[in-house]
Short mmCIF file of C-alpha atoms in Angstrom, two decimals:
data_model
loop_
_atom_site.label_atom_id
_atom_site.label_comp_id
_atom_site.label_asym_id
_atom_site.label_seq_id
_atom_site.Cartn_x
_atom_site.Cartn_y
_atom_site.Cartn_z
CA UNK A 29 0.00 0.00 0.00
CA UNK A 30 1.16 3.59 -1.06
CA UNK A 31 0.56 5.89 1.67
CA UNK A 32 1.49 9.69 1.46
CA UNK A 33 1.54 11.86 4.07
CA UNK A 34 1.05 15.28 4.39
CA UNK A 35 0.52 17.30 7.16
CA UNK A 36 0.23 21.12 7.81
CA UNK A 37 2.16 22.23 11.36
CA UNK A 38 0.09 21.54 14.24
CA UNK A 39 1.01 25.57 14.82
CA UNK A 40 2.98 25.94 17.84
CA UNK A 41 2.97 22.43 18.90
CA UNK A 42 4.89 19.93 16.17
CA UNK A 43 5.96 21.31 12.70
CA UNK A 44 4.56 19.35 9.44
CA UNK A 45 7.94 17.35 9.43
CA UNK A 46 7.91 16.08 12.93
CA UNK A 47 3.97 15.07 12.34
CA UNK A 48 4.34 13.44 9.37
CA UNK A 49 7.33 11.64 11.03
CA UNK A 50 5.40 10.35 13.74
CA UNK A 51 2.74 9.50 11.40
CA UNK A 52 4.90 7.31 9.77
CA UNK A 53 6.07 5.60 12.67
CA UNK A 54 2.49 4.81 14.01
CA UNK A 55 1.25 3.97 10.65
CA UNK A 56 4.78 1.36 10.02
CA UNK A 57 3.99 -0.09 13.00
CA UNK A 58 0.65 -1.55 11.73
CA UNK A 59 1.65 -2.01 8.48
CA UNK A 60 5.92 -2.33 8.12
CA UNK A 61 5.64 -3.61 4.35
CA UNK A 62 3.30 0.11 3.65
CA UNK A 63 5.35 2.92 1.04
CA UNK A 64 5.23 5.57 3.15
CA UNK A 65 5.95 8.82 1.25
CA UNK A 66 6.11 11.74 3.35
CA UNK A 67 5.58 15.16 1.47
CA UNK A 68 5.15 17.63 5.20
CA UNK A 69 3.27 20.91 4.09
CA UNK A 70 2.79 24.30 4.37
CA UNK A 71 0.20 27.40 3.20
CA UNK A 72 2.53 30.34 3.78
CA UNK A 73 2.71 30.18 7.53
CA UNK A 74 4.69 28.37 10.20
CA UNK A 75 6.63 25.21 8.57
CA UNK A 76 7.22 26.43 5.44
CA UNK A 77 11.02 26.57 5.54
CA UNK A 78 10.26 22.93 6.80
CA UNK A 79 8.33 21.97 4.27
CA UNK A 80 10.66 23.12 1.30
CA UNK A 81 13.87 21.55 3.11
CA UNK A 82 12.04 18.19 3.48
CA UNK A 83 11.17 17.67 -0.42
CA UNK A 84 14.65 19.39 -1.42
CA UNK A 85 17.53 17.24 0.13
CA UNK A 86 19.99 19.23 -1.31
CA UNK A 87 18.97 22.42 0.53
CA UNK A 88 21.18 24.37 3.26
CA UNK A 89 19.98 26.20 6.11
CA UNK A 90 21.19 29.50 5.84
CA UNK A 91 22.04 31.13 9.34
CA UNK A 92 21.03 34.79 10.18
CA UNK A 93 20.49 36.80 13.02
CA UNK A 94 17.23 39.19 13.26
CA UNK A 95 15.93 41.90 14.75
CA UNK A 96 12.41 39.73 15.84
CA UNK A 97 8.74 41.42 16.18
CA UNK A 98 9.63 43.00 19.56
CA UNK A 99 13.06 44.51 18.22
CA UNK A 100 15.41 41.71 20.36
CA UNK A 101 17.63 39.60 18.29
CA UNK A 102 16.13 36.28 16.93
CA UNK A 103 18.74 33.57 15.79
CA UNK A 104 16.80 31.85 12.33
CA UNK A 105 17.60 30.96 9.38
CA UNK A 106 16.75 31.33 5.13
CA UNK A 107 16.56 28.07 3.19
CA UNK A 108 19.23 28.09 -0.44
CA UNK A 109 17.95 25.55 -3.07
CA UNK A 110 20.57 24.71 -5.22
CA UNK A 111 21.32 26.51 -8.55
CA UNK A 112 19.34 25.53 -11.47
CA UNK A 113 19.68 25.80 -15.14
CA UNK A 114 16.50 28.68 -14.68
CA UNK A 115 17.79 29.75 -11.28
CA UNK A 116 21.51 30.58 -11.54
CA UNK A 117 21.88 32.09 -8.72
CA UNK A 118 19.76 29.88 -6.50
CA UNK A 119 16.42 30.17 -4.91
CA UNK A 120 16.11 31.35 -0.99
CA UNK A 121 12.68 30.43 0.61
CA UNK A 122 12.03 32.50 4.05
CA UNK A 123 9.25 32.52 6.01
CA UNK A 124 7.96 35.55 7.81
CA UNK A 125 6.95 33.13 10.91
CA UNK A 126 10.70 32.50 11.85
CA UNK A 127 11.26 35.86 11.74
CA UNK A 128 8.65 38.16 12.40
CA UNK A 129 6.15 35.57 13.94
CA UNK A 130 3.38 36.07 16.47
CA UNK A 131 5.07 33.28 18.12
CA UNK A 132 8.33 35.09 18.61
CA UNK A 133 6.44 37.10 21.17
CA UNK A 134 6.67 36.50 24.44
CA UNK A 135 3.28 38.72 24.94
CA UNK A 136 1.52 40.92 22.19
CA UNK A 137 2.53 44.24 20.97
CA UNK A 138 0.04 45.35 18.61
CA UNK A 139 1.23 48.80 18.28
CA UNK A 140 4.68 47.93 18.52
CA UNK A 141 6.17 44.78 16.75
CA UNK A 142 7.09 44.74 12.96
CA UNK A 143 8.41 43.02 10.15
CA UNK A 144 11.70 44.52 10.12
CA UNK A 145 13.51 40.34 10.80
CA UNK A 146 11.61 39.61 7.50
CA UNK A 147 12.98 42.04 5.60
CA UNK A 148 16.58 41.74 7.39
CA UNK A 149 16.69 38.19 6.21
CA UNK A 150 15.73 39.02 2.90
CA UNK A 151 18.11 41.01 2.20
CA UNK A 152 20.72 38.43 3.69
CA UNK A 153 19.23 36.21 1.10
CA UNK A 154 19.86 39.14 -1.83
CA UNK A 155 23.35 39.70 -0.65
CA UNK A 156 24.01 36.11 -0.68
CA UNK A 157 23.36 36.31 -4.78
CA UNK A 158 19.78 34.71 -5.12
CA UNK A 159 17.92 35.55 -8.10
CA UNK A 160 14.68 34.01 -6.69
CA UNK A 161 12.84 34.38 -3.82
CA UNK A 162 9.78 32.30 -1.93
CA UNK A 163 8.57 34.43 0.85
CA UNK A 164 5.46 32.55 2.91
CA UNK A 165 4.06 35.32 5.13
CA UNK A 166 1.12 33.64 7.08
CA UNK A 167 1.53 33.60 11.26
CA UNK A 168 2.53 37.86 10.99
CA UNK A 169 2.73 39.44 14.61
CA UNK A 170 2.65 42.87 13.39
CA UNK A 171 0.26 45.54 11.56
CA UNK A 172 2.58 47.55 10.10
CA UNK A 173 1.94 47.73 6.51
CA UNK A 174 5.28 46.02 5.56
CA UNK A 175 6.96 49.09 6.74
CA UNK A 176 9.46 47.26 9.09
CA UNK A 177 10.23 44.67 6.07
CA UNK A 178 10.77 47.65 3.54
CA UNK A 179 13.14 49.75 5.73
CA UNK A 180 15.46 46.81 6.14
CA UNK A 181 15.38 46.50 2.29
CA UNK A 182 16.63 50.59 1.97
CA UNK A 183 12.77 52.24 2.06
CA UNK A 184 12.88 55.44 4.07
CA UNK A 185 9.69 56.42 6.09
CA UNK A 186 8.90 60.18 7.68
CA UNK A 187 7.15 62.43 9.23
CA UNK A 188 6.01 65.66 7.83
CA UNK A 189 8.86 67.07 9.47
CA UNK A 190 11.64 64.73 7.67
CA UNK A 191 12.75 62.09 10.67
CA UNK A 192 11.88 58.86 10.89
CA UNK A 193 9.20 57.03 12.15
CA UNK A 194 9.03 55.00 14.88
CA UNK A 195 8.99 51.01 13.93
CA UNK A 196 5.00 49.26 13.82
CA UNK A 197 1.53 50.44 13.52
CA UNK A 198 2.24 53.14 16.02
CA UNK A 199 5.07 54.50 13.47
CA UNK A 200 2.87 54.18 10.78
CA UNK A 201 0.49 56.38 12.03
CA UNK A 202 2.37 59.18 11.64
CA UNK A 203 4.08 58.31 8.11
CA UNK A 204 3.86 61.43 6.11
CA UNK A 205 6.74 60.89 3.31
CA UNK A 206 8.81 58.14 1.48
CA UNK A 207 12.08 58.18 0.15
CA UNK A 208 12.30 54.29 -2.33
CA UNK A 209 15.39 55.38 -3.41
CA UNK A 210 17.65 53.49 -1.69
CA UNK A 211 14.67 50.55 -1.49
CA UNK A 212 16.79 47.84 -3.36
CA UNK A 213 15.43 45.96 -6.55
CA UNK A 214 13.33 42.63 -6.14
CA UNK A 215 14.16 39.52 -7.99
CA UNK A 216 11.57 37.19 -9.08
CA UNK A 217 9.40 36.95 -6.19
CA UNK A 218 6.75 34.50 -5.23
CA UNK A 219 4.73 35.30 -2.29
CA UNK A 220 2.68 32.30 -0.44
CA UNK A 221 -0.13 33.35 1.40
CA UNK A 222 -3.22 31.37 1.70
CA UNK A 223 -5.07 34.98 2.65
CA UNK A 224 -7.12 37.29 0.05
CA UNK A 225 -8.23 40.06 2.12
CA UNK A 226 -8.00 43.44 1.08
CA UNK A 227 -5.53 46.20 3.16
CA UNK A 228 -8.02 48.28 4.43
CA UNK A 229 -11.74 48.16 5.39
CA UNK A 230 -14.09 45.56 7.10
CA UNK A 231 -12.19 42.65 5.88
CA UNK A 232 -8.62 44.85 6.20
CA UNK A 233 -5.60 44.07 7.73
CA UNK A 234 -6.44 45.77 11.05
CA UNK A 235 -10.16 44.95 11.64
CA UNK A 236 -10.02 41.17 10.96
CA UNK A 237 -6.07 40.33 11.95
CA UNK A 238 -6.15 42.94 14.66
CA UNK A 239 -7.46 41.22 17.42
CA UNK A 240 -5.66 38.32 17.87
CA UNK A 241 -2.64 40.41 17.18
CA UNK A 242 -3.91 42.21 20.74
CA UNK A 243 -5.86 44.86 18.52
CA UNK A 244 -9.27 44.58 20.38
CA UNK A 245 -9.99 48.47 21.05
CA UNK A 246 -12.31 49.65 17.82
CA UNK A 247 -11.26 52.54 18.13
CA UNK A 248 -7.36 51.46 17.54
CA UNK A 249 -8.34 49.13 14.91
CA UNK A 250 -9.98 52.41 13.46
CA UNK A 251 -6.75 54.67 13.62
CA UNK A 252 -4.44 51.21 12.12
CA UNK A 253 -6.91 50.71 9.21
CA UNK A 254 -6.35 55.01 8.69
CA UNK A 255 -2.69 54.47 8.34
CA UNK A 256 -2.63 51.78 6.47
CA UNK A 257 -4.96 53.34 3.81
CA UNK A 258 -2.68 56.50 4.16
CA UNK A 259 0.26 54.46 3.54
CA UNK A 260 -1.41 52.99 0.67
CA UNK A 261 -1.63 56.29 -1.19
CA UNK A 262 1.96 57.15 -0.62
CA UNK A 263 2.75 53.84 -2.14
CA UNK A 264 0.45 54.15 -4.91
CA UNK A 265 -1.35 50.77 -3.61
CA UNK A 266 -4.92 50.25 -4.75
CA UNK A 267 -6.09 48.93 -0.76
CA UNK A 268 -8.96 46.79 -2.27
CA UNK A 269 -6.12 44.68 -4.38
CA UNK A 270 -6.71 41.03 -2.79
CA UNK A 271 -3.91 39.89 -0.49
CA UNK A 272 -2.65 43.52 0.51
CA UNK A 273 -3.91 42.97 3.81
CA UNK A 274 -2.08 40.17 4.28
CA UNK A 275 0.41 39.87 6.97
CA UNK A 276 -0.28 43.01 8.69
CA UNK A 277 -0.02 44.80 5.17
CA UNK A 278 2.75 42.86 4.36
CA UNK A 279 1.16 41.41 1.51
CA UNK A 280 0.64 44.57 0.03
CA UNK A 281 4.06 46.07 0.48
CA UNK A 282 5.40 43.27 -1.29
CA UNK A 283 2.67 44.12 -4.54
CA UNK A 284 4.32 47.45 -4.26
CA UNK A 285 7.80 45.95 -4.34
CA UNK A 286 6.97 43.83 -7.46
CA UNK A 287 6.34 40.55 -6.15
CA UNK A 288 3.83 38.55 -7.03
CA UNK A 289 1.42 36.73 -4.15
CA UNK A 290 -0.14 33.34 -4.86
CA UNK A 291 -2.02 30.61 -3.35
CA UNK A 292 0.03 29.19 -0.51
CA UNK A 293 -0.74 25.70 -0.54
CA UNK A 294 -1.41 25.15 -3.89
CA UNK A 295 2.03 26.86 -3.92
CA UNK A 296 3.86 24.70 -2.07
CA UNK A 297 2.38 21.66 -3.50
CA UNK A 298 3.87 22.24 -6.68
CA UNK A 299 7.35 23.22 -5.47
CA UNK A 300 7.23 20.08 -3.13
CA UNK A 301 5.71 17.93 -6.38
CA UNK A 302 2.85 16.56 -3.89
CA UNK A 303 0.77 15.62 -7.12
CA UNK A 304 3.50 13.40 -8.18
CA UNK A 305 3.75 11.86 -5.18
CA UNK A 306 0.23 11.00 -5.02
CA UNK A 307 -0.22 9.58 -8.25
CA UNK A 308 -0.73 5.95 -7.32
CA UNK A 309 -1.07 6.38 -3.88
CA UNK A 310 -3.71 4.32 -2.36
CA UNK A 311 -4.22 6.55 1.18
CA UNK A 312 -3.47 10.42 1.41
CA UNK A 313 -3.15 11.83 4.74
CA UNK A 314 -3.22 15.30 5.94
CA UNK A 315 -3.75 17.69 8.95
CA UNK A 316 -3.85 20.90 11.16
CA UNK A 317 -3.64 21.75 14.66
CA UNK A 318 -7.23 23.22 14.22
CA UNK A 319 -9.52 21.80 11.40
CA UNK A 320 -12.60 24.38 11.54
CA UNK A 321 -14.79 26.37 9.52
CA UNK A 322 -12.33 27.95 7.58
CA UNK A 323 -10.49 24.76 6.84
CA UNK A 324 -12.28 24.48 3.53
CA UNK A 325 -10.94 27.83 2.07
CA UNK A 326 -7.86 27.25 0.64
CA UNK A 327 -5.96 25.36 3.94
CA UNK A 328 -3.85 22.96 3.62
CA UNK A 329 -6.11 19.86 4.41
CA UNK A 330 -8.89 20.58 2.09
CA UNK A 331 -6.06 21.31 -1.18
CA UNK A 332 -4.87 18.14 -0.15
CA UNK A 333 -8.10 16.17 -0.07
CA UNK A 334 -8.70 17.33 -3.69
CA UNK A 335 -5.40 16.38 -4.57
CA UNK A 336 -6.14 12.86 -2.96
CA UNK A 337 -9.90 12.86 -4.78
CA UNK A 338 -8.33 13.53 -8.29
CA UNK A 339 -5.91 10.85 -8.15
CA UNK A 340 -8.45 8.43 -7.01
CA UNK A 341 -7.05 7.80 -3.20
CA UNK A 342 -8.53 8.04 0.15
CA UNK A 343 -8.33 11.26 2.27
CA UNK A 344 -7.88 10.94 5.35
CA UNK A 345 -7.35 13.60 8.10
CA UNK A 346 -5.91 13.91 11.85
CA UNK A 347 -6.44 17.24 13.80
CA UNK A 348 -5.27 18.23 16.93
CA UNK A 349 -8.92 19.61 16.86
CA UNK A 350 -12.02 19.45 14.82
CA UNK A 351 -14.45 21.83 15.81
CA UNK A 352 -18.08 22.03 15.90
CA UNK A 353 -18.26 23.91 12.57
CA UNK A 354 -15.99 22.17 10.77
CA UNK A 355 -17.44 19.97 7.93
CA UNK A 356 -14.74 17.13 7.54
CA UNK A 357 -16.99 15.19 4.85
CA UNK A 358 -13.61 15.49 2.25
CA UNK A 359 -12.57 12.70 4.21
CA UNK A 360 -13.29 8.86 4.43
CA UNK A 361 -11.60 8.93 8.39
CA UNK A 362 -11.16 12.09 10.24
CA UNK A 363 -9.28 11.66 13.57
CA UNK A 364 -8.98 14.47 16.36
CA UNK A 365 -6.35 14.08 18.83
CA UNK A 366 -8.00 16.07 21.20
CA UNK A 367 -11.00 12.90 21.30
CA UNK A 368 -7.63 10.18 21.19
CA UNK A 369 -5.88 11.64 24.19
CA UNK A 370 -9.00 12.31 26.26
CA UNK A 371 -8.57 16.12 26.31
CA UNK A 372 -6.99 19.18 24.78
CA UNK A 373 -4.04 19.55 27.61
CA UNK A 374 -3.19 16.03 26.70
CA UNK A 375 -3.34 15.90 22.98
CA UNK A 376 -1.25 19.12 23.10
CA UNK A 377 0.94 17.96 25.53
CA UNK A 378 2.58 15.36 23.68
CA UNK A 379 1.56 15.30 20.00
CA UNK A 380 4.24 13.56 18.89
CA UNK A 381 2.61 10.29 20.58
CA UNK A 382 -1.23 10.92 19.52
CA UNK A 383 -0.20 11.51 15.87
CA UNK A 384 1.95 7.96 16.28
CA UNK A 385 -1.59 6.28 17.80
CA UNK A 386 -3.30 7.96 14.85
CA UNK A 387 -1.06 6.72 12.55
CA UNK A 388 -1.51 3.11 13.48
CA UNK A 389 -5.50 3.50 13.88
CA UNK A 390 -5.45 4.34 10.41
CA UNK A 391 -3.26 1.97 9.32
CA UNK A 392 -5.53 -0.74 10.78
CA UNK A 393 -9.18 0.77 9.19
CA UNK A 394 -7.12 0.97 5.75
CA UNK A 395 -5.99 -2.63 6.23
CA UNK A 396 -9.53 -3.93 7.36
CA UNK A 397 -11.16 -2.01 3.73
CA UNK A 398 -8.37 -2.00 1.80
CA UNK A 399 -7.85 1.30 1.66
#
């Protein structure tokens, strides 16, 4: 039996590597004659460094120190693919999580943290020689309209009066003047992001993202989504473009910067060849820390399932979580590991050994049906 496996992260708990590991080892121990194929995944967000270093053996981590979302120094790293015949120069794939991640935050800062890491590593990556780059952007911490990531790339932001801003939405809300010409040129740039919303306005950057950035005052959501349309004028940024509001506003200073944003895991999939690794598969499985209501839209988990549908194998899902809304009918099995382990403290406790139990569980009901 040909059994892929293909996991998001179970976000800040086990990355899409370690669960499809485990997987794997749950799932062998059922079935040690199965052709496990593990293909780990990714939309944008957290893992996606992982992701591309598991299906790219020749890759090397790329060390770099940051200036993180609260301004202290974060130790990460860029992924280099190796030269090709289209890429001379190589391609670098960073992810905005490992850098400028909510989860680098030891508590939230919603007027204060930025994206200045992502841009630092960027440019690492441009000094380095790259001619591509593969930027995921999901997990942002900041609402800063890309501001941090363009200063570290040579943008210049002021106030009325000439001196600089202060880094983060509270900076940006008293951006009066740019100077792009030190801003250096992008190469071709592909932007993962599994979000479409606009920069500004009820489905903006601020009023959706805000709040579980630590944005939960209306009022300062109000004066964020302000700047960020201001800023959108001085960058000649069209705020209802889809995906600008990505990231904080990321997503929209990297329109601005000439890069081009596209559907994270449909992204990934390609990059990773996940459609050539489930041709002939009998048994696909994927998962998320959280499979919900907004699982369907574009998520890792329901890309996947279609995937798995077109190619005539059987979906099957694990979740840390599935909640109440969630409709998990893509799939033949869908496991939780909060129901495995008993509770949510437990499944979350030790993932690593509920994604092993699900592995084997499934390995079992795809013996007993053949598939």
């Amino acid at each position: 039996m040909r059994v892929v496996l293909a996991p998001d992260s179970f976000k800040g708990t086990i990355s899409a590597a370690r669960a499809a590991e485990a997987l794997a080892e749950g799932w062998s121990s059922e079935d040690p004659d199965a052709d496990i194929v593990p293909r780990p995944m990714a939309d944008g967000g957290e893992g996606t460094v992982a992701a591309f270093a598991a299906a790219h053996p020749g890759a090397v981590r790329m060390p770099v120190v940051v200036d993180g979302p609260a301004g202290s120094p974060v130790d990460t790293s860029w992924l280099l693919l190796p030269p090709s015949a289209e890429q001379q120069g190589g391609t670098a794939v960073i992810d905005l999580a490992s850098t400028s991640g909510i989860e680098l935050l030891d508590g939230l800062r919603p007027w204060d943290a930025d994206s200045t890491g992502f841009g630092q590593a960027i440019a690492a990556a441009l000094g380095h020689g790259v001619s591509r780059l593969v930027l995921g952007i999901g997990s942002s911490a900041s609402t800063d309209g890309g501001t941090g990531m363009l200063r570290a790339l040579g943008a210049r932001f002021l106030t009325a009066s000439g001196t600089e801003t202060v880094p983060g939405a509270r900076g940006l809300r008293d951006v009066e003047r740019l100077d792009l010409s030190g801003l250096l040129p992008a190469p071709e740039t592909s932007v993962l992001t599994d979000v479409t919303n606009p920069l500004t306005g009820p489905r903006g950057a601020a009023e959706v993202f805000g709040p579980q950035k630590g944005m939960h005052d209306a009022g300062d959501r109000a004066q964020a989504d302000a700047a960020l349309g201001r800023l959108a004028t001085l960058l000649g940024l069209d705020p209802e473009t889809p995906g600008a509001g990505a990231a904080g506003g990321v997503g929209g200073a990297l329109i601005v910067w000439g890069a081009r944003l596209l559907p994270g895991a449909q992204e990934v999939a390609r990059l990773v060849g996940l459609a050539e690794a489930i041709s002939g598969a009998d048994v696909v499985v994927t998962g998320e820390g959280s499979y919900d209501g907004q699982s369907g839209d574009g998520k890792v988990p329901s890309f996947v399932a279609g995937l798995a549908e077109d190619a005539g194998a059987s979906p099957m899902l694990v979740a840390g979580r599935i909640a109440p809304d969630a409709d998990p009918s893509l799939f033949r099995i869908a496991m939780s590991l909060t129901e495995l382990a008993g509770s949510a403290e437990a499944s979350l406790a030790d993932p690593a050994r509920w994604l092993r139990d699900a592995g084997a569980r499934l390995a079992v009901e795809a013996r007993r049906t053949g598939r």
